[in-house]
XYZ file of C-alpha atoms in Angstrom:
741
model
C 118.090 35.668 179.980
C 117.789 37.101 183.373
C 114.422 37.766 184.690
C 113.489 41.658 185.054
C 111.921 42.223 188.306
C 109.891 45.154 186.644
C 107.892 42.780 184.135
C 105.340 41.225 186.918
C 105.079 44.593 188.658
C 104.088 46.533 185.271
C 101.640 43.619 184.576
C 100.029 44.182 188.011
C 99.820 47.766 187.555
C 98.156 47.609 184.231
C 95.537 45.287 185.516
C 95.046 47.416 188.572
C 94.644 50.580 186.566
C 92.081 48.954 184.118
C 89.929 47.774 187.112
C 90.100 51.008 189.046
C 88.982 52.750 186.011
C 86.011 50.703 185.407
C 85.369 50.717 189.350
C 85.431 54.937 188.929
C 83.027 54.647 186.136
C 80.416 52.601 187.989
C 80.752 54.164 191.035
C 79.523 57.525 189.813
C 76.099 55.384 189.246
C 76.341 53.733 192.582
C 76.827 56.087 195.352
C 77.415 54.409 198.878
C 74.405 55.248 201.065
C 75.628 56.130 204.648
C 73.149 56.104 207.768
C 73.147 59.655 209.916
C 72.247 59.824 213.328
C 71.970 63.057 215.569
C 73.550 62.887 218.942
C 71.563 64.019 221.857
C 72.742 66.620 224.255
C 72.269 65.756 227.917
C 71.721 68.422 230.607
C 71.801 65.692 233.526
C 74.668 62.859 233.321
C 73.276 59.392 233.501
C 74.157 56.838 236.266
C 76.423 54.323 234.349
C 75.049 50.882 235.747
C 74.053 49.065 232.582
C 70.477 49.674 233.232
C 68.983 50.860 229.863
C 65.540 49.604 229.537
C 63.902 51.162 232.459
C 65.799 54.300 232.393
C 63.741 57.537 231.637
C 66.731 59.591 230.561
C 67.563 56.640 227.954
C 64.061 56.515 226.676
C 64.195 60.052 225.707
C 66.947 59.642 223.357
C 66.241 58.401 219.891
C 67.034 54.902 218.578
C 69.650 54.530 215.610
C 68.560 52.628 212.592
C 68.851 48.825 212.699
C 71.941 46.863 212.076
C 72.718 44.768 208.773
C 74.171 41.239 208.808
C 77.496 40.896 206.707
C 77.521 37.125 208.125
C 76.312 34.591 207.648
C 73.213 35.902 205.850
C 74.851 38.734 203.970
C 72.583 41.911 203.769
C 69.852 40.674 205.839
C 68.667 42.409 208.947
C 70.287 41.343 212.386
C 68.671 38.452 213.598
C 68.373 39.853 217.113
C 66.635 42.945 218.125
C 69.196 45.624 219.031
C 68.738 49.350 220.537
C 71.404 51.669 220.287
C 71.416 55.279 221.633
C 74.123 57.777 221.657
C 74.322 60.982 223.765
C 76.764 63.583 225.085
C 77.338 65.807 227.902
C 79.808 68.655 228.273
C 82.586 66.213 229.474
C 81.510 62.636 228.517
C 80.442 60.828 225.615
C 77.729 58.097 225.912
C 76.575 54.934 223.977
C 73.807 52.738 225.387
C 72.976 49.212 223.773
C 70.240 46.695 224.697
C 71.411 43.524 223.119
C 67.892 41.545 222.943
C 68.240 37.640 222.774
C 65.408 34.862 222.505
C 67.954 32.483 223.983
C 69.839 34.261 226.639
C 71.280 30.853 228.005
C 73.361 30.617 224.815
C 75.132 34.109 225.259
C 78.877 33.320 225.278
C 81.524 35.127 227.544
C 84.892 33.789 226.726
C 87.432 36.374 228.109
C 87.149 38.893 230.749
C 90.821 40.493 230.367
C 91.098 43.913 228.944
C 91.607 43.985 225.261
C 90.752 40.384 224.786
C 89.453 39.305 221.226
C 85.636 39.982 220.930
C 85.113 38.141 217.813
C 84.607 34.890 219.482
C 81.739 35.530 222.056
C 78.591 37.831 222.449
C 79.979 41.514 222.143
C 79.201 44.967 220.950
C 81.539 47.433 219.629
C 81.709 50.816 217.862
C 84.090 53.135 216.140
C 84.284 56.830 215.863
C 85.913 59.006 213.552
C 86.414 62.186 215.462
C 87.971 64.154 212.844
C 85.818 62.702 210.378
C 88.989 62.157 208.024
C 87.795 58.680 206.865
C 91.091 57.156 207.831
C 91.754 57.240 211.919
C 89.506 56.646 214.815
C 88.971 55.267 218.027
C 87.695 51.682 218.460
C 85.578 50.775 221.844
C 83.846 47.561 222.920
C 82.579 45.168 225.649
C 81.055 41.801 226.311
C 78.185 40.768 228.487
C 80.524 40.450 231.312
C 81.703 44.096 231.103
C 85.044 43.885 229.924
C 86.864 46.835 228.497
C 88.482 46.799 224.811
C 89.839 50.026 223.129
C 92.151 50.536 220.135
C 93.353 53.421 218.526
C 92.945 53.228 214.487
C 95.056 54.525 212.106
C 95.007 54.088 208.077
C 91.688 52.242 208.262
C 93.468 49.587 210.412
C 95.754 48.706 207.578
C 99.050 47.521 209.483
C 101.337 44.510 209.439
C 98.090 42.001 209.465
C 99.639 40.315 212.628
C 97.027 38.684 214.879
C 99.405 39.179 217.963
C 97.623 41.708 220.507
C 100.917 43.305 221.199
C 101.889 43.725 217.509
C 98.906 45.398 216.224
C 99.996 48.746 217.074
C 103.839 48.547 216.146
C 103.287 49.758 212.482
C 100.223 51.469 212.052
C 96.894 49.873 211.734
C 95.129 48.772 214.976
C 96.937 49.605 218.052
C 95.377 47.594 220.846
C 98.001 48.970 223.412
C 96.290 52.369 223.333
C 94.535 52.314 226.700
C 92.035 55.272 227.212
C 90.523 56.085 230.723
C 86.722 55.255 230.399
C 84.082 52.742 232.115
C 81.455 50.427 230.827
C 78.760 48.685 232.840
C 76.671 45.707 231.686
C 73.574 43.765 232.666
C 72.360 40.248 232.224
C 68.729 39.174 232.123
C 65.980 37.006 230.404
C 65.866 39.726 227.633
C 69.427 39.415 226.730
C 72.127 41.870 227.790
C 72.793 45.660 227.850
C 75.854 47.849 227.990
C 76.267 51.321 228.917
C 79.695 53.442 227.761
C 80.829 56.460 229.372
C 83.976 57.965 227.736
C 85.315 61.123 229.049
C 85.705 63.524 226.040
C 89.506 64.197 227.570
C 90.386 60.471 226.660
C 89.600 61.366 222.878
C 91.341 63.584 220.393
C 89.113 65.785 218.428
C 88.286 69.423 217.074
C 85.991 71.468 219.256
C 83.336 73.704 217.800
C 79.776 73.968 216.846
C 77.671 71.392 214.697
C 80.725 69.096 214.348
C 80.312 65.651 212.420
C 81.995 62.392 213.386
C 82.128 59.022 211.481
C 80.387 56.334 213.420
C 79.748 52.589 213.042
C 78.555 49.742 215.060
C 79.033 46.132 215.369
C 77.232 43.421 217.201
C 78.466 39.753 217.233
C 75.901 37.032 218.230
C 77.939 33.792 219.010
C 75.416 31.074 218.465
C 74.811 32.166 214.991
C 78.593 33.096 214.431
C 76.874 36.388 213.320
C 78.498 39.845 212.624
C 76.088 42.878 211.935
C 76.912 46.384 211.323
C 74.910 49.620 211.198
C 76.346 50.741 208.080
C 75.879 48.185 205.510
C 79.521 47.397 204.291
C 80.596 45.338 201.175
C 82.026 41.608 201.598
C 85.543 41.558 202.636
C 85.553 44.628 204.874
C 84.903 45.124 208.851
C 84.367 48.000 211.345
C 87.649 49.786 210.621
C 86.768 50.545 207.132
C 86.101 54.439 208.079
C 85.694 55.639 204.710
C 82.296 53.723 204.615
C 81.146 54.455 208.039
C 77.803 56.371 209.135
C 77.774 59.707 210.403
C 77.217 61.008 213.858
C 76.179 64.787 213.595
C 74.964 67.782 215.882
C 78.084 67.615 218.268
C 78.677 71.108 220.104
C 81.810 70.425 221.695
C 84.092 72.469 223.997
C 87.523 72.086 225.173
C 88.152 69.735 228.137
C 91.094 70.215 230.470
C 93.419 67.391 230.432
C 96.670 67.258 232.902
C 97.653 63.708 234.081
C 100.530 62.916 236.501
C 101.374 59.211 236.203
C 104.535 58.484 238.871
C 105.462 55.084 239.516
C 107.905 53.220 242.239
C 109.512 49.730 241.410
C 111.248 47.299 243.430
C 113.137 44.441 241.757
C 115.277 41.616 242.892
C 117.535 39.474 240.764
C 119.031 35.960 241.641
C 121.763 35.063 239.214
C 122.438 31.621 239.563
C 124.743 31.287 236.315
C 127.827 32.093 238.556
C 129.281 30.365 241.707
C 128.382 31.516 244.487
C 125.085 33.000 242.991
C 124.685 36.813 243.005
C 121.563 38.677 244.487
C 120.771 42.162 243.517
C 117.930 44.403 244.951
C 117.146 47.889 243.022
C 114.618 50.375 243.532
C 113.578 52.972 241.025
C 111.083 55.875 240.670
C 109.807 57.813 237.824
C 107.063 59.766 236.058
C 105.014 60.185 233.012
C 103.107 63.746 232.347
C 100.175 63.925 229.792
C 99.009 67.266 228.916
C 96.446 68.173 226.326
C 97.839 71.346 224.399
C 94.554 71.300 222.473
C 91.667 68.743 222.266
C 93.420 67.370 219.294
C 97.395 67.821 220.295
C 99.090 66.056 223.350
C 102.349 66.292 225.038
C 103.868 63.425 226.729
C 106.606 63.706 228.909
C 108.564 60.695 230.617
C 111.488 60.491 233.049
C 113.482 57.420 233.991
C 111.228 55.230 232.021
C 110.600 51.559 233.013
C 108.552 48.765 231.256
C 108.986 46.161 234.002
C 105.476 44.903 233.561
C 105.915 44.198 229.907
C 105.132 40.690 228.646
C 108.237 39.111 227.297
C 109.022 38.256 223.701
C 107.362 35.240 222.162
C 110.249 32.650 221.204
C 111.365 32.388 217.553
C 113.635 30.134 215.638
C 115.469 31.661 212.452
C 115.150 28.761 209.667
C 116.210 31.370 206.634
C 118.983 33.839 206.197
C 117.080 36.949 207.058
C 116.251 39.028 210.237
C 113.505 37.824 212.510
C 110.790 40.571 213.552
C 110.313 40.836 217.337
C 107.200 43.498 217.868
C 107.327 46.502 220.465
C 105.148 45.762 223.445
C 105.970 48.859 225.518
C 102.870 51.275 226.059
C 104.654 54.660 225.973
C 106.033 53.913 222.240
C 102.684 52.264 220.986
C 100.520 54.974 221.776
C 100.112 56.975 218.476
C 102.585 54.549 216.927
C 100.786 54.697 213.538
C 101.349 58.302 213.594
C 105.112 57.638 213.453
C 104.709 54.605 210.782
C 106.281 55.175 207.450
C 107.552 52.180 205.034
C 106.544 48.568 204.139
C 105.049 46.999 207.291
C 107.420 44.514 209.007
C 109.957 44.590 206.134
C 111.005 48.174 205.631
C 110.107 50.188 208.731
C 111.980 53.662 208.483
C 111.163 54.024 212.570
C 111.017 51.288 214.774
C 110.522 52.283 218.196
C 112.496 48.916 219.598
C 115.582 50.571 218.574
C 115.298 52.815 221.627
C 116.086 51.332 224.887
C 116.916 47.934 223.472
C 120.081 46.504 222.324
C 120.300 44.212 219.417
C 120.427 40.963 221.560
C 117.162 42.409 223.461
C 119.249 43.617 226.495
C 117.797 46.424 228.324
C 119.250 50.058 227.685
C 118.306 52.430 230.549
C 115.978 55.314 229.147
C 116.790 58.587 230.869
C 113.681 60.227 229.523
C 112.141 62.002 226.736
C 109.217 63.869 225.163
C 106.481 63.297 222.483
C 104.009 65.844 220.755
C 101.303 64.158 218.914
C 97.961 64.754 217.433
C 96.334 66.929 214.825
C 96.359 70.589 213.579
C 93.357 70.914 211.293
C 93.533 68.042 209.072
C 97.431 67.614 209.326
C 98.953 64.729 211.870
C 101.826 65.825 213.638
C 104.424 64.117 215.714
C 107.559 64.963 217.569
C 109.653 62.214 219.553
C 112.790 63.019 221.372
C 114.305 60.261 223.822
C 117.666 60.047 225.610
C 119.217 56.521 226.385
C 122.302 55.805 228.708
C 125.517 54.133 227.758
C 125.897 50.572 228.517
C 129.869 50.214 228.682
C 129.647 46.543 228.709
C 127.845 46.123 225.750
C 129.828 49.131 223.877
C 126.864 51.256 223.702
C 126.967 55.073 224.044
C 124.736 57.636 225.199
C 122.287 58.520 222.312
C 119.533 60.730 221.470
C 116.649 59.415 219.167
C 114.726 61.924 217.367
C 111.669 61.699 215.202
C 109.509 64.334 213.358
C 106.533 63.408 211.361
C 103.728 65.403 209.339
C 101.033 63.825 207.421
C 98.384 65.718 205.964
C 94.774 64.049 205.268
C 92.867 65.779 202.316
C 89.351 66.089 203.088
C 86.731 63.343 201.748
C 89.246 61.610 199.726
C 91.259 59.009 201.598
C 94.392 60.770 200.291
C 97.362 62.159 202.156
C 100.534 63.332 201.764
C 103.557 63.351 204.250
C 107.135 63.333 205.435
C 109.279 62.089 208.190
C 112.814 62.660 209.751
C 114.299 60.034 211.982
C 117.942 60.828 213.802
C 120.047 58.968 215.744
C 122.770 61.150 217.380
C 125.673 59.659 219.745
C 126.289 62.045 222.607
C 129.863 60.919 223.269
C 131.279 63.929 221.299
C 132.177 62.015 218.132
C 131.094 63.994 215.139
C 130.625 60.922 212.997
C 128.415 59.182 215.253
C 124.952 59.626 213.758
C 122.642 58.169 211.409
C 119.510 60.066 209.541
C 116.738 59.092 207.405
C 114.483 61.441 205.367
C 111.425 60.233 203.502
C 108.366 61.434 201.953
C 105.135 59.288 201.700
C 101.837 59.625 200.209
C 98.432 57.602 199.534
C 96.274 58.600 196.640
C 92.619 57.031 197.375
C 90.583 56.650 194.219
C 86.820 56.684 195.404
C 86.079 53.964 198.061
C 87.396 51.102 195.925
C 91.215 51.782 194.966
C 94.214 53.570 196.198
C 97.739 53.900 195.336
C 100.144 54.518 198.081
C 104.088 54.827 198.558
C 107.168 56.318 200.146
C 110.622 57.366 198.983
C 113.420 57.380 201.822
C 117.163 58.119 201.771
C 119.347 57.458 204.545
C 122.637 59.273 205.780
C 125.285 57.362 207.457
C 129.057 58.876 207.614
C 130.565 55.649 206.569
C 128.263 54.957 203.400
C 128.434 56.986 200.229
C 125.766 56.321 197.520
C 123.098 53.715 196.857
C 121.430 54.840 200.022
C 117.822 55.045 199.038
C 114.472 52.895 199.517
C 111.091 53.232 197.896
C 107.731 51.519 197.382
C 104.839 51.979 195.073
C 101.783 49.857 195.891
C 98.372 49.766 193.831
C 95.323 48.186 195.684
C 91.505 47.440 194.660
C 89.127 46.272 196.920
C 85.360 45.793 196.807
C 82.963 43.240 196.802
C 85.278 40.523 197.888
C 87.730 41.185 195.405
C 91.400 42.388 196.595
C 93.915 43.081 193.829
C 97.349 44.286 194.661
C 100.383 45.135 192.423
C 103.482 46.667 194.191
C 107.038 47.388 193.721
C 109.904 47.790 196.553
C 113.386 48.544 196.437
C 115.933 49.009 199.122
C 119.593 50.104 197.986
C 122.746 48.288 199.276
C 123.572 51.364 201.253
C 120.225 52.204 202.628
C 120.646 52.027 206.595
C 117.846 52.925 208.850
C 119.364 52.321 212.218
C 116.428 53.385 214.169
C 114.295 51.139 211.851
C 113.807 47.734 210.714
C 114.811 45.738 207.584
C 114.010 42.242 206.851
C 116.664 41.921 204.393
C 118.773 44.421 202.700
C 119.589 45.328 199.121
C 116.542 43.982 197.085
C 114.306 44.714 194.520
C 110.895 43.020 195.174
C 107.636 43.170 192.797
C 104.505 41.475 194.161
C 100.900 40.697 193.192
C 97.998 39.438 194.726
C 94.601 38.482 192.946
C 92.237 37.377 195.676
C 88.285 36.828 195.664
C 85.917 35.987 198.480
C 82.795 34.438 197.114
C 79.554 33.968 199.330
C 77.584 31.007 198.821
C 73.658 31.798 198.444
C 71.227 29.493 200.271
C 70.961 28.530 203.911
C 73.298 25.459 203.842
C 76.051 24.802 206.273
C 78.856 26.062 203.376
C 79.299 29.788 203.743
C 82.241 31.135 201.559
C 85.338 30.395 199.634
C 88.213 32.386 198.869
C 90.377 31.551 195.842
C 93.465 33.521 195.765
C 97.041 33.754 194.110
C 99.818 35.803 195.445
C 103.475 36.163 194.058
C 106.663 38.103 195.651
C 110.193 37.786 194.209
C 113.407 39.289 195.717
C 116.201 40.203 193.154
C 119.904 41.732 193.869
C 121.356 44.760 192.416
C 123.060 42.492 189.788
C 119.653 41.668 188.717
C 119.917 37.945 190.062
C 116.868 36.462 191.615
C 117.376 35.471 195.293
C 113.969 34.563 196.337
C 110.710 33.731 194.501
C 107.485 32.943 196.122
C 104.116 31.774 194.208
C 101.255 31.050 196.658
C 98.038 29.235 195.034
C 95.212 28.691 197.539
C 91.654 28.380 198.620
C 89.809 29.158 201.846
C 87.021 26.846 202.479
C 84.529 28.460 205.040
C 81.612 26.994 206.946
C 78.796 29.050 208.777
C 79.988 27.434 212.209
C 83.234 29.074 211.888
C 85.298 26.052 210.560
C 87.869 26.693 207.920
C 90.402 24.913 205.755
C 92.815 26.365 203.609
C 94.534 24.117 200.914
C 97.387 25.730 199.092
C 100.534 24.976 197.041
C 103.765 27.161 197.054
C 106.159 27.244 194.382
C 109.566 28.440 195.734
C 113.052 29.436 194.402
C 116.018 30.414 196.571
C 119.671 31.150 195.606
C 122.212 31.085 198.255
C 125.379 33.156 197.489
C 127.323 32.357 200.789
C 126.627 29.227 203.078
C 124.730 29.783 206.235
C 123.387 27.561 209.139
C 119.867 26.567 209.921
C 120.860 25.280 213.720
C 123.998 23.203 213.007
C 123.098 22.251 209.696
C 125.083 23.982 206.709
C 122.985 25.320 203.485
C 125.595 25.208 200.907
C 125.872 27.771 197.934
C 123.337 26.822 195.117
C 120.107 27.564 193.478
C 117.087 25.600 194.740
C 113.692 25.220 193.384
C 110.701 23.562 195.282
C 107.493 22.929 195.645
C 105.299 22.301 199.213
C 101.978 21.623 200.043
C 100.281 23.869 202.512
C 97.235 22.986 204.682
C 95.492 25.089 207.366
C 92.715 23.989 209.440
C 90.516 26.380 212.078
C 87.553 25.185 214.266
C 84.952 27.467 215.561
C 86.510 29.888 218.058
C 83.376 30.581 219.731
C 83.649 27.033 221.296
C 85.273 26.446 224.674
C 87.783 24.445 222.872
C 89.301 25.356 219.573
C 92.374 24.903 217.597
C 94.175 26.335 214.516
C 96.973 24.422 212.815
C 99.311 25.227 209.733
C 101.333 22.479 208.033
C 103.986 22.590 205.194
C 105.031 19.656 203.342
C 107.633 19.894 200.503
C 110.931 20.800 199.421
C 113.506 23.074 201.422
C 116.889 24.247 199.630
C 118.475 20.897 198.942
C 116.223 18.697 200.991
C 112.775 18.435 202.535
C 110.888 20.368 205.358
C 107.946 19.032 207.508
C 106.561 21.695 209.375
C 103.521 21.696 211.746
C 102.497 24.804 213.828
C 99.471 25.317 215.795
C 97.438 26.719 218.723
C 94.842 24.854 221.017
C 92.890 27.499 222.922
C 90.681 26.177 225.917
C 88.499 28.272 228.509
C 86.506 27.372 231.413
C 83.475 29.904 231.920
C 84.559 33.528 231.777
C 87.408 33.612 233.978
C 90.031 30.978 233.047
C 91.596 30.959 229.289
C 94.417 29.214 228.083
C 96.569 28.606 224.803
C 99.132 25.936 223.873
C 101.270 26.576 220.965
C 103.801 24.542 219.353
C 105.859 25.046 216.228
C 107.623 21.892 214.890
C 110.091 21.851 211.839
C 111.837 18.655 210.790
C 114.317 19.741 208.124
C 116.134 17.106 206.093
C 118.863 18.456 203.809
C 121.727 16.875 202.069
C 124.235 18.464 204.527
C 122.392 16.922 207.761
C 118.970 17.215 209.583
C 117.889 19.208 212.424
C 114.734 19.587 214.379
C 113.467 23.009 215.665
C 110.573 22.794 218.337
C 109.227 26.083 219.933
C 106.330 25.559 222.510
C 104.602 28.274 224.607
C 101.847 27.620 227.102
C 99.805 30.884 228.236
C 97.360 30.581 231.107
C 95.221 33.550 232.425
C 92.430 33.829 235.030
C 90.573 37.111 235.329
C 89.257 37.657 238.986
C 87.377 40.970 237.332
C 88.039 42.656 234.142
C 90.682 44.807 236.063
C 92.377 42.025 238.289
C 94.083 39.081 236.415
C 96.814 36.629 236.798
C 98.585 35.679 233.565
C 101.829 33.323 232.685
C 103.694 32.338 229.664
C 105.939 29.287 229.820
C 108.126 28.711 226.851
C 110.689 26.372 225.760
C 112.916 26.494 222.601
C 115.119 23.545 221.926
C 117.797 25.348 219.412
C 118.728 27.704 221.922
C 118.073 25.351 224.724
C 116.358 28.120 226.759
C 113.451 27.703 229.104
C 111.709 30.816 230.358
C 108.715 31.599 232.717
C 106.926 34.966 232.559
C 104.025 35.393 235.228
C 102.219 38.714 235.821
C 99.579 39.654 238.392
C 97.829 42.970 237.806
C 95.427 45.057 239.574
C 94.542 47.831 237.228
C 93.292 51.098 238.561
C 92.631 52.431 235.060
C 94.136 51.620 231.495
C 97.990 50.808 232.157
C 98.141 52.047 235.785
C 97.839 50.328 239.084
C 99.651 47.293 240.800
C 102.010 44.972 238.979
C 103.722 41.975 240.399
C 106.118 40.114 237.557
C 108.166 37.077 238.198
C 110.801 35.929 235.215
C 112.809 32.873 235.207
C 115.239 32.551 232.201
C 117.386 29.376 232.216
C 119.747 28.139 229.450
C 120.426 24.466 229.600
C 123.888 25.063 228.229
C 125.968 26.202 231.247
C 128.544 27.794 228.881
C 125.928 30.398 228.150
C 125.712 31.561 231.661
C 122.208 32.265 231.589
C 120.222 31.176 234.558
C 118.582 33.990 236.654
C 115.278 34.960 238.250
C 113.962 38.409 238.737
C 110.838 39.709 240.736
C 109.565 42.916 240.157
C 106.794 45.046 242.091
C 105.639 47.859 240.465
C 102.997 50.528 241.431
C 101.955 53.221 239.029
C 99.177 55.783 239.869
C 97.288 58.269 237.796
C 96.224 61.640 238.855
C 93.986 63.601 236.916
C 95.165 67.170 237.700
C 92.678 68.923 235.232
C 89.136 67.517 234.620
């Protein structure tokens, strides 16, 4: 009897509904208490120098209530005194903090690069929900060295759950590539350290008017204790981005700030191609411009001409060990700003709009972008996004001129964590062919059930001239999350004819039920052991003949110590059915049905230490043989200037049809002269494609993503028949002119 893909999904939905119903009953008697703080209006602008304690202006501003630990001592007051003040003027939003420390010699500063991770050092962060919609906001942070960290938050930070910095904003969630114009100054002393943030209101998006309220929360990280404390006491399992539980900042009287920025660039690029004899040199020069104009404080127009992304970091090397598409994240800042606003689908699996399709070919080659425009922001409580981009033809690759257009509307219902929206995505060939187009329509929504549960999903349809029928896709996912519990039940379906040409599909033509049962349990007492997280997850893929293609059952437990040390011990039960032979490197996987088990082991050491490692190991059956897989990253830093990481992925695959070994390595090195002057490099080697690459970047930032960039790239293939051996040197300078202030 064939398995029915709906069975596990329906079981999960029943379980979810029972839990959500119980949650709503108990929640009526347990209202969540949020702290409130009234902002102080400043007639005089403070001097932003990091001096807080002896500054008369700041002494006149009331203190915010104390912080509460979530780790290691859940619910206890923060272990070190922390004084926070918030104020604003007609032009600027200010936050001042004094982080007292009884042992200032133990303050850790691990990385001074902009947007580096702040969770492995002494740091302070805050989030503001400027529309008070409990879903979207802006996140700012710094460490004792005064580095700048900012991010745009959509959907309470829920995205593709990938830790890669550049990937965070690809499909919603946390967009680290949103870089605003602002400043922070810090001071270190025998008392600890202090920080003074000054954020121009024109760098934010908000609704102007009298007596406005914003969502607000603060976070302090204390490295010596691996301690995390928040202003709003959050349930176990949540972080600062849980805006529905944030405190409130009241008493804001906001005016419309002027905001018109011109951002021109000039670029010189030299290419030395040694794959041909004699070698060929080429020298190019380019100019272009971006324009940013605030139509209202909450609605922004972006224009771009002759767009170039030469300063962007190269892709991480990947090896395909399966039959399905690899995901390479978007890294170009223009497309990542407000990326979450255009995100609809199932992150990393079914993305209806994936901006990497614009300006990049299927093989990663560059397709010149002529220019385009984007309008994004809010009208009342409705998010709106319009994007239109034009690309040139590339005759050698068979690519014609195209227009890519996206229209997105999403309405947030007040005080409910609920929303309803739609999206239209269009690719239109400009070569005069009537049948050269692709279109996708979709509706999506989220129903927030109190603070603990939600149901979300989408329904989409594509239109392609050569495809008739079975061109739909949809997903429904129910989630309960509270006090360490995380319960999910969902179902996704992608029909054989669904074809989002400006999107991403990990695999096509499938029906997928999924289920997750996860519980984080915090251990009482003062011992070294902190927490365990037993969990079980399942996902299965069926084709449209109701034949199971993939099954994956994961049973695991995370063991966490107060020091930050973790081990994960799991077992995976897998099922794969191969309908047509395919190759892994030079080994063929034949037709057949394969059921296997594999052990999984993860080790993570304390990231607050100067040297730390994380490793992941799989040992077990793989198709008709065995796989021994080891991957990991070793991080090493010297002071707060130099950081490095060595990443290795080694897969030894032994099948009945042959053996293969896939080895991918990457070495990242970074030295920060100041938080705005840095030198970075990425050296990679892939033994399957036989490619060695070097990417080195020097940056001298004026502010955000503007300034001087010098980029040197080497790409070499050991196989001379692939004709890939070149060096590229690029010098790019971009400057921002604030026309309206």
